[in-house]
Amino acid sequence: DGELEAMRKSGVTLTRREPDQALFQEVEGYDAVFVDVSCAPGLAPASRDAVDSVTLNVAGGPEHVCFGGWPSPDGTGTPVAWAAEGRRAAMTLERSMTGVSLTASRENEGASATRLHTPLDGLAPLQRLEPEHPGEGYSLEEAKTEAGRCLQCECLICVRECLYMQKYKGYPRVYARQMYNNAAIVKGHHQANTMINSCTLCGQCEVLCPEGFSMADLCLSFREDMVRRGMMPPSAHEFALEDMTAANGPECALSFVGSGADGKAAERCGQVFFPGCQLAGARGEQVLAVYETLRKDLGSVGLLLQCCGVPAQWAGEEKLFAETVEALKSTWESLGRPRVIAACASCCKTLREALPEASVVSLWEVLDTECPSLSFREEACCGGVPTLSIHDPCSARHDEAWLRSVRSLLSKRGVPFEEPRLSGETTPCCGYGGLTWDANPQLASAIAADRAGQLEHDAVTSCIMCRERLVAEGKPSLHMLDLLYPGESLHAAATAKGSGLSARRAGRAALRTEVLRRYAGESVAETADDGIPVRIAPDVLEKMEERHILREDAVRVVRHAEASGDTFLNRDNGHFLASLRPVRVTFWVEYSVEDGVCVVHDAYCHRMEVPGTSTPKGRYEAVRNPFHL
């Protein structure tokens, strides 16, 4: 009655009549006629088969007459079917009155195939509720209970497992439309840039999706497109690309052929150990221990300290990635085109795809099957180690040999382990992949924390950055090398803080120096640090690195300020504020001078130029530094 009253107020004329044959003949001349079979069964065709299931017209009958509300086989009918037929009839009548085809583009109306996949795992079917008084239909409460059996069918398998998609509160089709609209903006703010750059590109969604849809491919294609058209701000991934450049620079990169059986330097090597830039920076001593094992068991083995270039690929920088791979290929060829033994899953995947002519094998396969000197005697094994939860690197989700070898090595070491719910092919990312840690640090931390919560026991990883990110979220974690080359305490190794950005940068350089000293007999002269001493407390350094400011950045700012005297003084606390823009980054450092030592209290940076500004806001005023040396 309420709906009818609303129609009357809209100017619709309503007349109540008995739905008999006389009325039907009378209204056949109207522009549109709908007959509700449940109310007027005598006016319906003798068989439902005579009515088209999509248009609801009688075969051979007038187009402007539709029937709906057919009873179900048990004679009761269903409200859902009736509602669907009413909607189809309305569309047919509208098309009839406007002269549009009654059948075009209607193949998905009614019962039709669907790509929608609703997982039923863990769901128990609920028994249908019959009305207490069948003649009166459902009461309101009964109707609500019966309607509550509906699952609200939707797939969203990928969304349920991916924090990235959960954060932006949508699903792949929505994201594709937003990214397309974002890319179409010529002038204006690209609001979806952060969303495009926040995907870890891990590929888990493609494995989980019944249709095999890949958000990684979608996001990466938009990154590449925006970089090609000059629409992607350099600041999005600039820090990560600078770190890659440093890893491939003269202070950190090294290609070392090794020596032959006679101890003399070889010109070529049959295989080369490629630890990857992150492991080289974080675990230099363990890298050297592995190298010793490989040399002992495999003979002439080279060492290649370099980045594989995957940060450029993740950033959508196709040209930079191609240049990096070409330089790596040239170095590889100069070594004699050796087999590459890679310790990093991302390096393995990248080199296999970008350098298909090279034979690339994981370190874990080699240690598992080709290194008898890696003793697994009972006294050398890790007896008494509690059960560990395996966390596989997302880049190795399709690398069966990697996954198998890691588990084999753990078994040989006597380490009990369990497989989490998402493991192997379905493993989630730790938040490092796709440069999410650089473009969206808060989301990257949330992803790592979510994964840490999925692991019942302390974690064991075969990727150093997985270990670093999990332990940063409070999950005790061991790297495989901690078990294969154990130190005094595995507990201490599991709970030790991860290396920071500054430490890894310095660690790469230190490893290069040690390799040249130990294996090539070269002494690399250390650069004399005769500048003004600078002290940075660990908590300050940690806060700096959250802002992607390295220790060397802060030191450079302070020493420049002390040399030039260009500072601002806070007279309330005696601290100085200085800035420097050595590249496309402006660094600001707050420091004081205590007994001839510059003590850093805080630092921040920005990757933009603000025209017309030269002084900071606040309590600072420009002064000539009285401690200028």
XYZ file of C-alpha atoms in Angstrom:
629
model
C 0.000 0.000 0.000
C 2.852 2.359 0.804
C 4.435 1.774 -2.607
C 1.128 2.278 -4.384
C 0.566 5.541 -2.520
C 4.019 6.764 -3.575
C 3.135 5.982 -7.192
C -0.125 7.916 -6.925
C 1.780 10.945 -5.651
C 3.985 10.690 -8.738
C 0.941 11.048 -11.008
C 0.329 7.385 -11.765
C -3.344 6.399 -12.188
C -4.179 3.117 -10.482
C -7.426 1.202 -10.987
C -8.403 -1.984 -9.159
C -10.128 -4.644 -11.312
C -10.590 -8.388 -11.253
C -7.855 -10.010 -13.401
C -10.199 -11.917 -15.702
C -10.305 -12.599 -19.428
C -12.458 -9.561 -20.130
C -9.916 -7.268 -18.509
C -7.094 -8.959 -20.386
C -8.784 -8.368 -23.744
C -9.448 -4.778 -22.768
C -5.849 -3.948 -21.897
C -4.249 -5.764 -24.817
C -4.410 -2.445 -26.647
C -2.282 -0.691 -24.005
C 1.370 0.205 -24.691
C 2.616 -2.315 -22.126
C 0.919 -5.136 -20.242
C 2.289 -7.298 -17.448
C 0.351 -10.263 -16.078
C 1.277 -11.632 -12.643
C 0.617 -15.344 -13.028
C 0.407 -15.897 -9.270
C -2.594 -13.529 -9.148
C -4.189 -14.493 -12.459
C -3.305 -18.084 -13.314
C -6.235 -18.302 -15.739
C -4.705 -15.678 -18.033
C -1.344 -17.408 -18.369
C -0.413 -19.755 -21.223
C -1.076 -23.410 -20.588
C 2.637 -24.171 -20.186
C 5.550 -22.078 -19.003
C 7.547 -23.499 -21.902
C 5.483 -21.256 -24.170
C 7.075 -18.160 -22.590
C 10.618 -17.045 -23.455
C 12.741 -17.211 -20.308
C 14.469 -13.887 -21.023
C 11.853 -11.646 -22.634
C 8.894 -13.334 -20.838
C 6.815 -12.945 -24.039
C 4.578 -15.695 -25.327
C 6.172 -17.294 -28.369
C 4.557 -15.686 -31.412
C 2.546 -13.329 -29.205
C 2.625 -9.538 -28.932
C 5.883 -8.032 -27.661
C 4.159 -5.614 -25.308
C 2.610 -8.362 -23.178
C 4.774 -10.139 -20.557
C 4.051 -12.833 -17.980
C 5.820 -13.429 -14.668
C 5.357 -14.929 -11.234
C 5.309 -18.560 -12.310
C 5.061 -21.173 -9.592
C 8.046 -23.393 -8.925
C 7.747 -27.150 -9.643
C 6.367 -27.777 -6.142
C 3.685 -25.184 -6.780
C 4.803 -22.762 -4.075
C 6.840 -20.269 -6.080
C 9.809 -18.329 -4.710
C 10.025 -14.618 -3.981
C 13.532 -14.503 -5.462
C 12.369 -15.959 -8.793
C 9.356 -13.648 -8.854
C 11.494 -10.571 -8.221
C 13.878 -11.595 -11.015
C 11.006 -12.168 -13.471
C 9.480 -8.801 -12.578
C 12.762 -7.084 -13.357
C 13.163 -8.899 -16.685
C 9.587 -8.081 -17.646
C 10.136 -4.406 -16.838
C 13.179 -4.317 -19.105
C 11.259 -6.040 -21.900
C 8.370 -3.587 -21.685
C 10.697 -0.600 -21.588
C 12.502 -1.883 -24.678
C 9.175 -2.514 -26.422
C 7.940 1.029 -25.755
C 11.222 2.623 -26.910
C 11.658 0.507 -30.027
C 14.826 -1.245 -28.844
C 15.591 -4.906 -29.579
C 14.039 -7.139 -26.952
C 16.881 -9.659 -27.072
C 20.154 -7.803 -27.749
C 22.766 -8.015 -24.939
C 20.477 -9.921 -22.592
C 22.285 -13.231 -22.618
C 23.320 -12.855 -18.956
C 19.797 -12.253 -17.645
C 18.207 -15.099 -15.820
C 20.094 -18.348 -15.321
C 23.507 -17.925 -16.959
C 27.112 -18.922 -16.480
C 29.085 -16.784 -14.042
C 32.782 -16.262 -13.309
C 31.941 -15.442 -9.720
C 33.606 -17.889 -7.361
C 32.433 -18.130 -3.776
C 34.572 -20.473 -1.650
C 32.570 -22.722 0.646
C 35.489 -24.078 2.671
C 34.523 -24.326 6.321
C 30.901 -23.313 5.697
C 28.150 -25.660 6.895
C 24.864 -25.495 4.965
C 21.883 -24.186 6.926
C 18.536 -25.959 6.728
C 15.763 -24.059 4.972
C 13.240 -22.535 7.361
C 9.607 -23.312 6.544
C 6.972 -20.792 7.689
C 5.046 -21.820 10.794
C 1.781 -20.924 9.039
C 2.285 -21.843 5.352
C -0.964 -20.259 4.277
C 0.092 -16.895 5.683
C 3.695 -17.019 4.423
C 6.711 -15.973 6.467
C 6.458 -13.720 9.450
C 8.931 -10.846 9.567
C 11.316 -12.687 11.879
C 11.008 -15.917 9.881
C 11.769 -14.016 6.688
C 14.877 -12.480 8.225
C 16.083 -15.881 9.415
C 15.504 -17.489 6.029
C 17.137 -14.585 4.194
C 20.121 -14.901 6.541
C 21.047 -18.197 4.858
C 22.197 -16.213 1.805
C 26.008 -16.035 1.549
C 25.947 -12.704 -0.314
C 27.983 -14.452 -3.004
C 31.266 -12.756 -3.796
C 34.750 -14.034 -4.459
C 37.258 -11.662 -2.824
C 39.629 -14.555 -2.034
C 42.565 -12.317 -2.885
C 41.206 -9.414 -0.833
C 40.802 -11.576 2.268
C 44.487 -12.524 2.154
C 46.045 -9.267 0.898
C 46.445 -6.295 3.227
C 47.215 -4.062 0.251
C 43.774 -4.646 -1.277
C 42.120 -4.442 2.127
C 43.686 -1.040 2.761
C 42.141 0.522 -0.335
C 38.763 -1.075 0.392
C 38.012 -2.455 -3.045
C 38.661 -5.372 -5.335
C 40.591 -5.815 -8.606
C 37.926 -4.465 -10.973
C 37.610 -1.281 -8.900
C 41.390 -0.863 -8.726
C 41.747 -1.342 -12.488
C 39.229 1.429 -13.126
C 40.868 3.776 -10.603
C 44.316 3.168 -12.084
C 43.055 3.748 -15.613
C 41.414 7.016 -14.574
C 44.573 8.036 -12.731
C 46.752 7.395 -15.781
C 44.387 9.405 -17.983
C 44.993 12.604 -15.992
C 47.190 14.934 -18.044
C 47.369 17.848 -15.611
C 46.308 17.582 -12.032
C 46.867 15.466 -8.967
C 47.298 11.747 -9.557
C 45.547 10.542 -6.426
C 46.028 6.846 -7.190
C 49.835 7.028 -7.450
C 50.360 5.763 -3.909
C 47.912 2.925 -4.489
C 49.708 1.910 -7.700
C 53.080 1.993 -5.944
C 51.939 0.160 -2.798
C 51.452 -3.300 -4.317
C 54.247 -5.681 -3.334
C 54.069 -7.325 -6.780
C 54.314 -10.669 -4.995
C 51.860 -12.576 -7.202
C 49.912 -14.238 -4.391
C 46.598 -12.929 -5.746
C 47.187 -14.602 -9.113
C 47.717 -17.972 -7.410
C 44.629 -17.605 -5.206
C 42.317 -16.204 -7.898
C 40.175 -18.836 -9.698
C 40.521 -16.679 -12.823
C 44.273 -16.152 -12.400
C 43.996 -12.353 -12.246
C 47.243 -10.623 -11.282
C 47.230 -7.288 -9.469
C 51.025 -7.397 -9.743
C 50.878 -7.300 -13.543
C 48.264 -4.548 -13.431
C 50.201 -2.315 -11.026
C 53.548 -2.874 -12.718
C 52.111 -2.068 -16.142
C 50.770 1.250 -14.825
C 54.100 2.049 -13.151
C 55.925 1.403 -16.426
C 53.407 3.431 -18.412
C 53.588 6.424 -16.083
C 57.401 6.334 -16.032
C 57.511 6.216 -19.845
C 55.206 9.243 -20.073
C 57.023 11.161 -17.364
C 53.961 11.079 -15.088
C 55.506 9.168 -12.167
C 57.153 11.450 -9.576
C 60.836 10.481 -9.133
C 60.355 10.633 -5.355
C 58.135 7.537 -5.448
C 61.099 5.138 -5.631
C 64.102 7.429 -5.686
C 65.635 6.261 -2.420
C 65.507 2.583 -3.402
C 67.034 3.338 -6.799
C 69.805 5.371 -5.163
C 70.521 2.389 -2.906
C 70.680 0.129 -5.966
C 73.085 2.541 -7.656
C 75.298 2.521 -4.565
C 75.278 -1.292 -4.481
C 76.470 -1.331 -8.090
C 78.978 1.473 -7.544
C 82.738 1.265 -7.123
C 82.624 1.177 -3.313
C 80.427 -1.939 -3.105
C 80.406 -3.858 -6.394
C 83.012 -6.497 -7.173
C 83.512 -9.304 -9.671
C 86.121 -11.742 -8.380
C 87.158 -14.727 -10.494
C 88.781 -16.705 -7.714
C 91.751 -19.001 -7.982
C 92.449 -22.365 -9.577
C 93.633 -25.590 -7.970
C 97.217 -24.274 -8.053
C 96.209 -21.276 -5.990
C 96.880 -18.833 -8.820
C 94.294 -16.357 -9.975
C 92.090 -17.809 -12.687
C 90.983 -16.010 -15.831
C 87.577 -17.680 -15.918
C 85.384 -19.521 -13.459
C 82.871 -22.304 -13.972
C 80.510 -20.944 -11.357
C 80.037 -17.745 -9.453
C 78.404 -17.050 -6.093
C 75.865 -14.210 -6.270
C 74.751 -13.427 -2.688
C 72.628 -10.407 -3.627
C 73.060 -6.874 -2.355
C 70.919 -7.231 0.785
C 72.527 -10.407 2.123
C 75.964 -9.001 1.278
C 75.184 -5.880 3.293
C 73.534 -7.592 6.253
C 75.567 -10.801 6.682
C 79.064 -10.279 5.310
C 80.704 -12.899 7.535
C 78.130 -15.528 6.629
C 78.570 -14.724 2.935
C 82.280 -15.413 3.318
C 81.562 -18.657 5.200
C 79.324 -19.828 2.361
C 81.949 -18.811 -0.173
C 84.544 -20.918 1.669
C 82.208 -23.922 1.511
C 81.614 -23.464 -2.197
C 85.333 -23.089 -2.932
C 86.115 -26.217 -0.927
C 83.477 -28.412 -2.580
C 83.193 -26.971 -6.082
C 86.724 -25.838 -6.826
C 87.138 -22.593 -8.711
C 84.231 -20.380 -7.742
C 83.997 -16.676 -8.425
C 82.207 -14.073 -6.363
C 79.943 -11.403 -7.801
C 78.905 -8.608 -5.455
C 76.243 -6.637 -7.247
C 72.522 -5.861 -7.351
C 70.462 -7.812 -9.881
C 68.500 -4.681 -10.823
C 65.110 -5.788 -9.547
C 64.489 -2.444 -7.743
C 64.501 -0.744 -11.158
C 62.091 -3.349 -12.503
C 59.764 -2.944 -9.517
C 59.858 0.830 -9.968
C 58.718 0.516 -13.579
C 62.033 1.965 -14.782
C 62.358 -0.235 -17.859
C 65.325 1.625 -19.326
C 67.300 1.614 -16.080
C 66.507 -2.062 -15.550
C 67.677 -2.932 -19.071
C 70.911 -0.981 -18.550
C 71.545 -2.725 -15.219
C 70.951 -6.163 -16.691
C 73.176 -5.366 -19.684
C 76.020 -4.325 -17.365
C 75.500 -7.479 -15.309
C 75.514 -9.586 -18.473
C 78.780 -8.013 -19.576
C 80.372 -8.810 -16.206
C 79.022 -12.361 -16.318
C 80.475 -12.907 -19.779
C 83.853 -11.548 -18.671
C 83.879 -14.227 -15.960
C 83.464 -16.926 -18.610
C 79.634 -17.270 -18.555
C 79.667 -19.322 -15.319
C 76.760 -21.010 -13.592
C 75.259 -18.500 -11.159
C 74.616 -19.638 -7.580
C 72.137 -17.121 -6.157
C 71.264 -16.774 -2.475
C 68.351 -14.386 -3.023
C 64.983 -15.504 -4.404
C 64.413 -12.189 -6.169
C 67.860 -12.435 -7.762
C 67.121 -16.016 -8.878
C 63.829 -15.029 -10.483
C 65.166 -11.835 -12.038
C 68.298 -13.402 -13.514
C 66.391 -16.346 -14.953
C 63.941 -14.036 -16.673
C 66.293 -11.248 -17.756
C 69.372 -13.373 -18.473
C 67.913 -16.607 -19.886
C 71.234 -17.663 -21.424
C 72.721 -18.048 -17.953
C 72.298 -21.141 -15.804
C 70.964 -19.917 -12.460
C 70.582 -22.195 -9.457
C 69.680 -21.395 -5.860
C 72.309 -21.548 -3.141
C 70.102 -23.940 -1.163
C 70.065 -26.511 -3.965
C 73.857 -26.430 -4.145
C 74.361 -26.661 -0.380
C 71.837 -29.492 -0.191
C 73.211 -31.692 -2.979
C 76.741 -30.582 -3.909
C 78.509 -29.612 -0.687
C 79.615 -32.644 1.336
C 81.861 -30.492 3.510
C 78.765 -28.887 5.029
C 78.667 -31.385 7.854
C 75.364 -32.748 9.092
C 76.805 -34.991 11.773
C 74.689 -35.143 14.890
C 77.121 -33.135 16.979
C 77.179 -30.396 14.356
C 73.427 -30.193 14.048
C 70.897 -28.060 15.808
C 69.524 -30.503 18.319
C 67.125 -29.011 20.814
C 65.904 -26.312 18.463
C 62.185 -25.726 19.007
C 59.747 -26.068 16.140
C 60.037 -23.235 13.616
C 57.447 -21.872 11.207
C 58.681 -21.687 7.620
C 58.203 -18.411 5.828
C 58.959 -18.760 2.127
C 60.013 -15.735 0.069
C 57.268 -14.679 -2.333
C 59.722 -14.572 -5.248
C 60.266 -18.330 -4.808
C 56.572 -19.293 -4.752
C 56.962 -21.102 -8.118
C 60.548 -22.281 -7.534
C 59.986 -25.888 -6.486
C 63.715 -26.653 -6.226
C 64.231 -23.709 -3.843
C 61.312 -24.719 -1.616
C 62.306 -28.387 -1.590
C 65.973 -27.711 -0.819
C 65.199 -25.432 2.118
C 63.071 -28.127 3.726
C 65.662 -30.790 2.999
C 68.406 -28.736 4.663
C 66.238 -28.146 7.726
C 65.546 -31.869 8.000
C 69.218 -32.719 7.678
C 69.998 -30.215 10.399
C 67.446 -31.874 12.636
C 65.318 -28.734 12.835
C 61.596 -29.417 13.393
C 59.398 -27.130 11.319
C 55.753 -26.609 10.463
C 54.044 -25.285 7.358
C 51.769 -22.293 8.021
C 48.377 -22.094 6.346
C 49.834 -19.930 3.572
C 53.083 -21.453 2.459
C 55.031 -22.336 -0.656
C 52.996 -21.303 -3.690
C 50.507 -19.274 -1.621
C 53.007 -17.536 0.667
C 52.377 -13.819 1.267
C 55.006 -11.108 0.936
C 56.854 -9.696 3.935
C 56.306 -6.124 2.716
C 59.711 -5.707 1.086
C 58.725 -6.715 -2.448
C 57.662 -4.228 -5.083
C 59.428 -1.412 -3.162
C 56.402 -1.115 -0.887
C 58.858 -0.519 1.986
C 59.994 2.630 0.150
C 56.734 3.952 -1.325
C 54.435 3.113 1.595
C 56.416 2.199 4.743
C 53.361 2.127 7.010
C 51.594 -0.434 4.820
C 54.797 -2.470 4.487
C 55.050 -2.682 8.285
C 51.403 -3.719 8.545
C 51.973 -6.463 5.965
C 54.989 -7.781 7.892
C 53.068 -7.677 11.178
C 50.147 -9.529 9.615
C 52.441 -12.261 8.332
C 54.198 -12.488 11.699
C 50.814 -13.072 13.322
C 50.121 -15.975 10.948
C 53.219 -17.878 12.119
C 52.589 -20.006 15.201
C 56.272 -20.467 16.095
C 59.481 -18.509 15.660
C 60.167 -18.060 11.963
C 62.836 -19.451 9.680
C 63.368 -17.712 6.357
C 65.533 -18.238 3.297
C 65.482 -14.538 2.388
C 67.403 -12.041 4.488
C 64.892 -9.221 4.001
C 62.022 -11.489 5.066
C 63.958 -12.146 8.257
C 64.697 -8.444 8.783
C 61.113 -7.368 8.288
C 59.586 -10.078 10.490
C 61.978 -9.439 13.369
C 61.258 -5.707 13.095
C 57.631 -6.532 13.953
C 58.629 -8.526 17.033
C 58.651 -12.020 15.508
C 61.848 -13.913 16.487
C 63.270 -15.095 13.177
C 66.256 -17.039 11.911
C 67.787 -16.942 8.477
C 68.798 -20.293 6.993
C 72.466 -19.359 7.339
C 71.971 -18.972 11.091
C 71.173 -22.699 11.155
C 73.745 -23.851 8.618
C 76.551 -21.794 10.165
C 75.337 -21.428 13.766
C 76.974 -19.101 16.233
C 76.966 -19.384 20.003
C 73.233 -18.822 20.535
C 70.382 -19.393 18.126
C 68.058 -17.558 20.485
C 70.272 -14.485 20.294
C 70.371 -14.795 16.515
C 66.571 -15.075 16.332
C 65.928 -12.008 18.462
C 68.783 -9.823 17.204
C 67.627 -6.574 15.626
C 67.897 -6.421 11.879
C 70.526 -4.371 10.135
C 69.407 -0.929 9.067
C 69.784 0.914 5.791
C 73.003 2.604 6.853
C 74.515 -0.624 8.170
C 73.736 -2.518 4.977
C 75.239 0.232 2.850
C 78.417 0.138 4.952
C 78.335 -3.671 5.095
C 78.530 -4.006 1.323
C 81.597 -1.821 1.179
C 83.204 -3.691 4.072
C 82.562 -7.055 2.392
C 84.174 -5.885 -0.827
C 87.222 -4.704 1.079
C 87.519 -7.986 2.984
C 87.211 -10.108 -0.185
C 90.020 -8.174 -1.851
C 92.176 -8.450 1.257
C 91.508 -12.126 1.961
C 91.452 -13.616 -1.533
C 93.261 -11.183 -3.805
C 95.913 -9.975 -1.381
C 94.944 -6.382 -2.030
C 94.887 -3.875 0.764
C 92.266 -1.248 0.151
C 93.293 1.993 1.740
C 90.587 3.220 4.063
C 89.433 6.734 3.439
C 90.726 8.913 6.224
C 87.848 10.331 8.207
C 89.425 13.562 9.334
C 86.180 15.486 9.429
C 84.416 16.851 12.443
C 83.310 13.950 14.685
C 79.555 13.326 14.578
C 77.647 11.196 17.096
C 74.172 9.768 16.466
C 72.388 7.804 19.173
C 70.847 4.457 18.087
C 67.283 5.636 18.691
C 67.880 8.766 16.606
C 69.454 6.697 13.825
C 66.474 4.345 13.876
C 64.080 7.261 13.528
C 66.213 8.681 10.704
C 66.127 5.436 8.779
C 62.353 5.280 9.075
C 62.507 8.560 7.140
C 65.046 7.082 4.680
C 67.928 9.201 5.931
C 71.271 7.420 6.107
C 73.919 8.125 8.703
C 76.237 9.421 6.006
C 73.543 11.890 4.900
C 73.323 13.446 8.353
C 77.115 13.530 8.726
C 77.442 15.298 5.379
C 74.895 17.954 6.404
C 76.552 18.622 9.750
C 80.054 18.863 8.307
C 78.871 21.149 5.537
C 77.171 23.367 8.101
C 80.251 23.478 10.293
C 82.462 24.303 7.340
C 80.189 26.976 5.900
C 78.582 28.344 9.046
C 75.168 28.289 7.372
C 72.921 27.303 10.264
C 69.902 28.436 12.224
C 70.068 28.701 15.998
C 67.305 27.783 18.421
C 68.099 30.057 21.349
C 65.764 28.074 23.636
C 67.928 24.964 23.651
C 71.113 25.963 21.830
C 70.547 23.506 18.977
C 71.521 24.279 15.418
C 69.450 23.465 12.362
C 71.231 22.970 9.049
C 70.188 21.847 5.592
C 71.847 20.529 2.458
C 70.536 19.426 -0.926
C 73.304 17.201 -2.342
C 70.958 15.478 -4.798
C 67.202 15.794 -5.342
C 66.697 15.583 -1.580
C 66.887 18.323 1.007
C 68.152 17.065 4.350
C 67.558 18.984 7.599
C 69.539 18.081 10.700
C 69.151 19.398 14.232
C 72.357 19.085 16.235
C 74.395 20.579 19.033
C 78.124 20.806 19.662
C 79.328 19.163 22.873
C 83.048 19.070 23.714
C 84.001 19.348 20.058
C 81.608 16.592 18.946
C 78.502 17.287 16.884
C 75.562 15.406 18.412
C 72.589 14.815 16.112
C 69.202 15.118 17.834
C 66.832 14.838 14.882
C 66.691 14.847 11.105
C 64.124 14.942 8.349
C 64.111 15.346 4.590
C 61.895 16.127 1.630
C 62.189 15.333 -2.045
C 60.740 18.523 -3.437
C 61.737 22.100 -4.130
C 59.653 24.873 -2.608
C 60.222 28.101 -4.566
C 60.655 31.227 -2.484
C 61.493 29.513 0.790
C 64.916 29.602 2.346
C 64.343 29.527 6.101
C 62.466 27.096 8.307
C 59.477 28.087 10.379
C 59.603 27.987 14.133
C 61.996 29.241 16.812
C 65.084 29.213 14.619
C 66.881 32.323 13.377
C 69.776 32.602 10.961
C 73.122 33.074 12.705
C 76.749 32.510 11.986
C 77.646 29.331 13.862
C 79.872 30.377 16.750
C 81.382 26.868 16.705
C 82.383 27.233 13.055
C 85.706 25.422 12.597
